[in-house]
Amino acid sequence: MKEFNLHLYLVTDEAAKCRHSLLETVQRAVDGGVTIVQYRSTNPDAGTCYREALPIRDFLASRGVPFIVNNRIDLALALDADGVHIGQRDLPVPAVRAMIGPDRILGLSVSNADQLRAVDAALVDYLGMGPVFPTISKLNAPPVLGVDGFTTLASQSPLPVVAIGGLDAERARLVRATGAAAGIAAVSAICGAEDPEAAARALA
C-alpha cells in the first residue's frame, strides 16, 4: 500500500515566479510543513525540466517527502518519481496507471460532478479538486467552486481530496474547517512568498 500525507501539498510554480530558486523554495517549504510536492512546469524542454527537478527529487527523498510530477509521465519515469498527477485532458487514467505501474501514486484533477462520477477509484489514489477560489497560477482554469461547492463535491468523493485554487492561509482555514479536504494545495501562496517556510507554516 502506498503511503502519503496530503495535509499540505506544494505545487511548484515556474521558477521565474518564485522569490528564491525552485530548490530553495521547496527546501524551505518542507521545513515549514509541506508533506508532498508536485513538480509542475510548462517548459517543453524535457532535459531542462529533468535537470531542474533532479535536485528537488533528491532533497525530498532525503526527507521522506513524496515527489510527484505533473502530467509528464516520461519525466516521472526518468526521475523515478513517487507518482504522477494528471488532468482531464491528459492521457487516460488506465493508460497512465499501466505506464507507471501499481506502486506509484496517481493523482487526478476534477472540477465537477461529471468528472467525479467517472473516477475509477481502483486506479487513482487521490483527487485534486478545484479551483476553490480564483487562481492566477493556472490559465483557462475551470469555474470556481467556492467553499460550499467544494464541500458538496468533495463529500461525494470515494478518494481523499486535496483542495486547490487561490488558497492562502485564511482561505485554507475555511476549507479545512469543512472537514471535506484531506489536504490543501498551494502554488503562489508559497512559491511567491518572501519566506516560503513561514508561508507553509501558516497554511499547515
Coordinates of C-alpha atoms in Angstrom, one line a residue:
M1 CA 0.0 0.0 0.0
K2 CA 1.3 3.4 -1.0
E3 CA 1.8 5.8 1.9
F4 CA 1.5 9.6 1.5
N5 CA 0.3 12.5 3.6
L6 CA -1.8 15.1 1.7
H7 CA -2.0 17.6 4.5
L8 CA 0.0 20.4 2.8
Y9 CA 0.6 19.8 -0.9
L10 CA 3.0 22.1 -2.7
V11 CA 2.7 22.5 -6.4
T12 CA 5.7 24.3 -7.8
D13 CA 5.3 27.4 -9.9
E14 CA 7.6 28.5 -12.7
A15 CA 11.0 29.3 -11.4
A16 CA 10.7 32.9 -12.7
K17 CA 7.7 33.5 -10.5
C18 CA 9.5 32.4 -7.3
R19 CA 11.3 34.7 -4.9
H20 CA 14.0 32.1 -4.4
S21 CA 15.4 29.3 -6.5
L22 CA 13.0 26.4 -7.0
L23 CA 15.1 24.1 -4.9
E24 CA 15.5 26.6 -2.0
T25 CA 11.7 27.3 -2.2
V26 CA 11.0 23.6 -1.8
Q27 CA 13.5 23.1 0.9
R28 CA 12.2 26.0 3.0
A29 CA 8.6 24.9 2.3
V30 CA 9.3 21.4 3.6
D31 CA 10.8 22.9 6.7
G32 CA 7.5 24.8 7.1
G33 CA 5.4 21.7 7.0
V34 CA 4.8 20.7 3.4
T35 CA 4.1 17.0 3.2
I36 CA 4.1 16.3 -0.5
V37 CA 5.5 18.1 -3.5
Q38 CA 4.4 18.2 -7.2
Y39 CA 6.8 19.4 -9.8
R40 CA 4.9 21.3 -12.4
S41 CA 6.5 23.1 -15.4
T42 CA 5.2 24.3 -18.7
N43 CA 8.7 24.2 -20.3
P44 CA 8.6 21.8 -23.2
D45 CA 12.3 21.1 -22.9
A46 CA 12.4 17.8 -21.1
G47 CA 16.2 18.0 -20.5
T48 CA 15.9 21.3 -18.8
C49 CA 13.0 20.0 -16.6
Y50 CA 15.0 16.9 -15.7
R51 CA 18.0 18.9 -14.6
E52 CA 15.8 21.3 -12.6
A53 CA 13.7 18.6 -10.9
L54 CA 16.6 16.2 -10.1
P55 CA 18.0 18.0 -7.0
I56 CA 14.4 18.6 -5.8
R57 CA 13.7 14.9 -6.1
D58 CA 16.9 14.0 -4.2
F59 CA 16.2 16.5 -1.4
L60 CA 12.7 15.2 -1.0
A61 CA 13.9 11.6 -0.9
S62 CA 16.3 12.6 1.9
R63 CA 13.4 14.0 3.9
G64 CA 10.9 11.2 3.1
V65 CA 8.5 13.5 1.3
P66 CA 6.8 12.1 -1.8
F67 CA 7.8 13.7 -5.2
I68 CA 5.1 13.9 -7.8
V69 CA 5.5 15.0 -11.4
N70 CA 2.6 16.9 -13.1
N71 CA 1.4 15.5 -16.5
R72 CA 4.8 14.3 -17.8
I73 CA 4.9 10.5 -17.5
D74 CA 8.2 10.3 -19.4
L75 CA 9.8 12.8 -16.9
A76 CA 8.3 11.0 -13.9
L77 CA 9.8 7.7 -15.0
A78 CA 13.1 9.2 -15.9
L79 CA 13.3 10.8 -12.4
D80 CA 11.9 7.7 -10.7
A81 CA 9.3 9.9 -9.1
D82 CA 7.0 8.6 -6.4
G83 CA 4.0 9.5 -8.5
V84 CA 2.2 11.4 -11.3
H85 CA -0.6 13.9 -11.3
I86 CA -2.7 14.2 -14.4
G87 CA -5.6 16.4 -15.6
Q88 CA -8.7 15.7 -17.5
R89 CA -7.0 16.5 -20.9
D90 CA -4.0 14.2 -20.3
L91 CA -3.7 10.5 -21.1
P92 CA -6.5 8.3 -19.8
V93 CA -6.1 7.0 -16.3
P94 CA -5.9 3.3 -17.3
A95 CA -3.1 4.1 -19.7
V96 CA -1.2 6.2 -17.1
R97 CA -1.6 3.5 -14.5
A98 CA -0.3 0.9 -16.9
M99 CA 2.8 3.1 -17.7
I100 CA 3.7 3.9 -14.1
G101 CA 2.8 0.6 -12.5
P102 CA 0.8 -0.3 -9.4
D103 CA 3.2 1.1 -6.8
R104 CA 3.4 4.8 -7.8
I105 CA 1.0 7.4 -6.6
L106 CA -1.5 8.6 -9.2
G107 CA -3.5 11.8 -8.7
L108 CA -6.2 13.2 -10.9
S109 CA -7.7 16.7 -11.2
V110 CA -11.5 17.0 -11.1
S111 CA -13.7 20.1 -11.1
N112 CA -17.3 19.0 -11.4
A113 CA -19.7 16.2 -10.6
D114 CA -19.5 14.5 -14.0
Q115 CA -15.7 14.2 -13.7
L116 CA -16.0 12.8 -10.2
R117 CA -18.6 10.2 -11.3
A118 CA -16.1 9.0 -14.0
V119 CA -13.3 8.4 -11.5
D120 CA -12.0 4.8 -11.2
A121 CA -11.1 4.6 -7.5
A122 CA -9.3 1.3 -8.2
L123 CA -6.7 3.1 -10.3
V124 CA -6.5 6.6 -8.8
D125 CA -5.1 7.3 -5.3
Y126 CA -6.3 10.9 -4.6
L127 CA -8.1 13.8 -6.3
G128 CA -7.1 17.4 -6.7
M129 CA -10.3 19.4 -6.6
G130 CA -10.9 23.0 -7.6
P131 CA -10.4 25.7 -8.2
V132 CA -12.0 26.6 -4.8
F133 CA -11.2 30.3 -5.3
P134 CA -10.0 32.3 -8.3
T135 CA -6.4 31.5 -9.2
I136 CA -3.7 33.3 -11.2
S137 CA -1.3 30.3 -11.3
K138 CA -3.2 28.3 -14.0
L139 CA -4.6 29.7 -17.2
N140 CA -8.0 28.5 -18.5
A141 CA -9.0 27.2 -15.1
P142 CA -12.5 25.7 -14.7
P143 CA -15.2 27.6 -13.0
V144 CA -14.7 28.4 -9.3
L145 CA -16.4 26.0 -6.9
G146 CA -16.4 28.2 -3.7
V147 CA -16.2 26.6 -0.3
D148 CA -19.7 25.3 -0.4
G149 CA -19.4 23.9 -3.9
F150 CA -16.1 22.2 -2.9
T151 CA -17.6 20.8 0.3
T152 CA -20.6 19.3 -1.6
L153 CA -18.4 17.8 -4.3
A154 CA -15.7 16.5 -2.0
S155 CA -18.2 14.8 0.3
Q156 CA -19.2 12.6 -2.7
S157 CA -15.6 11.5 -3.4
P158 CA -14.6 7.9 -2.9
L159 CA -11.0 9.1 -2.6
P160 CA -9.0 11.6 -0.5
V161 CA -9.4 15.1 -1.8
V162 CA -6.9 18.0 -2.0
A163 CA -8.4 21.4 -2.3
I164 CA -6.6 23.7 -4.8
G165 CA -7.1 27.1 -6.3
G166 CA -6.4 30.5 -4.7
L167 CA -5.7 29.2 -1.3
D168 CA -3.9 31.5 1.2
A169 CA -3.7 30.9 4.9
E170 CA -7.1 32.4 5.7
R171 CA -8.9 30.6 2.9
A172 CA -7.1 27.3 3.8
R173 CA -8.6 27.6 7.3
L174 CA -12.1 28.0 5.8
V175 CA -11.6 24.9 3.7
R176 CA -10.0 22.8 6.5
A177 CA -12.9 23.7 8.8
T178 CA -15.4 21.9 6.5
G179 CA -13.7 18.6 7.2
A180 CA -14.1 17.7 3.5
A181 CA -10.4 18.0 2.5
A182 CA -7.6 15.6 3.2
G183 CA -5.3 18.4 2.3
I184 CA -4.7 21.9 1.0
A185 CA -2.6 22.5 -2.2
A186 CA -0.7 25.8 -2.6
V187 CA 1.2 27.3 -5.5
S188 CA 1.8 31.0 -5.5
A189 CA 1.0 31.3 -1.7
I190 CA 4.3 29.5 -1.1
C191 CA 6.3 30.0 -4.2
G192 CA 5.7 33.7 -4.4
A193 CA 6.3 34.3 -0.7
E194 CA 9.4 36.1 0.6
D195 CA 9.6 33.5 3.3
P196 CA 8.3 30.1 2.0
E197 CA 8.9 28.4 5.3
A198 CA 6.6 30.9 7.2
A199 CA 4.0 30.7 4.4
A200 CA 4.0 27.0 4.5
R201 CA 3.7 27.0 8.3
A202 CA 0.7 29.4 8.1
L203 CA -1.0 27.1 5.6
A204 CA -0.2 24.0 7.5

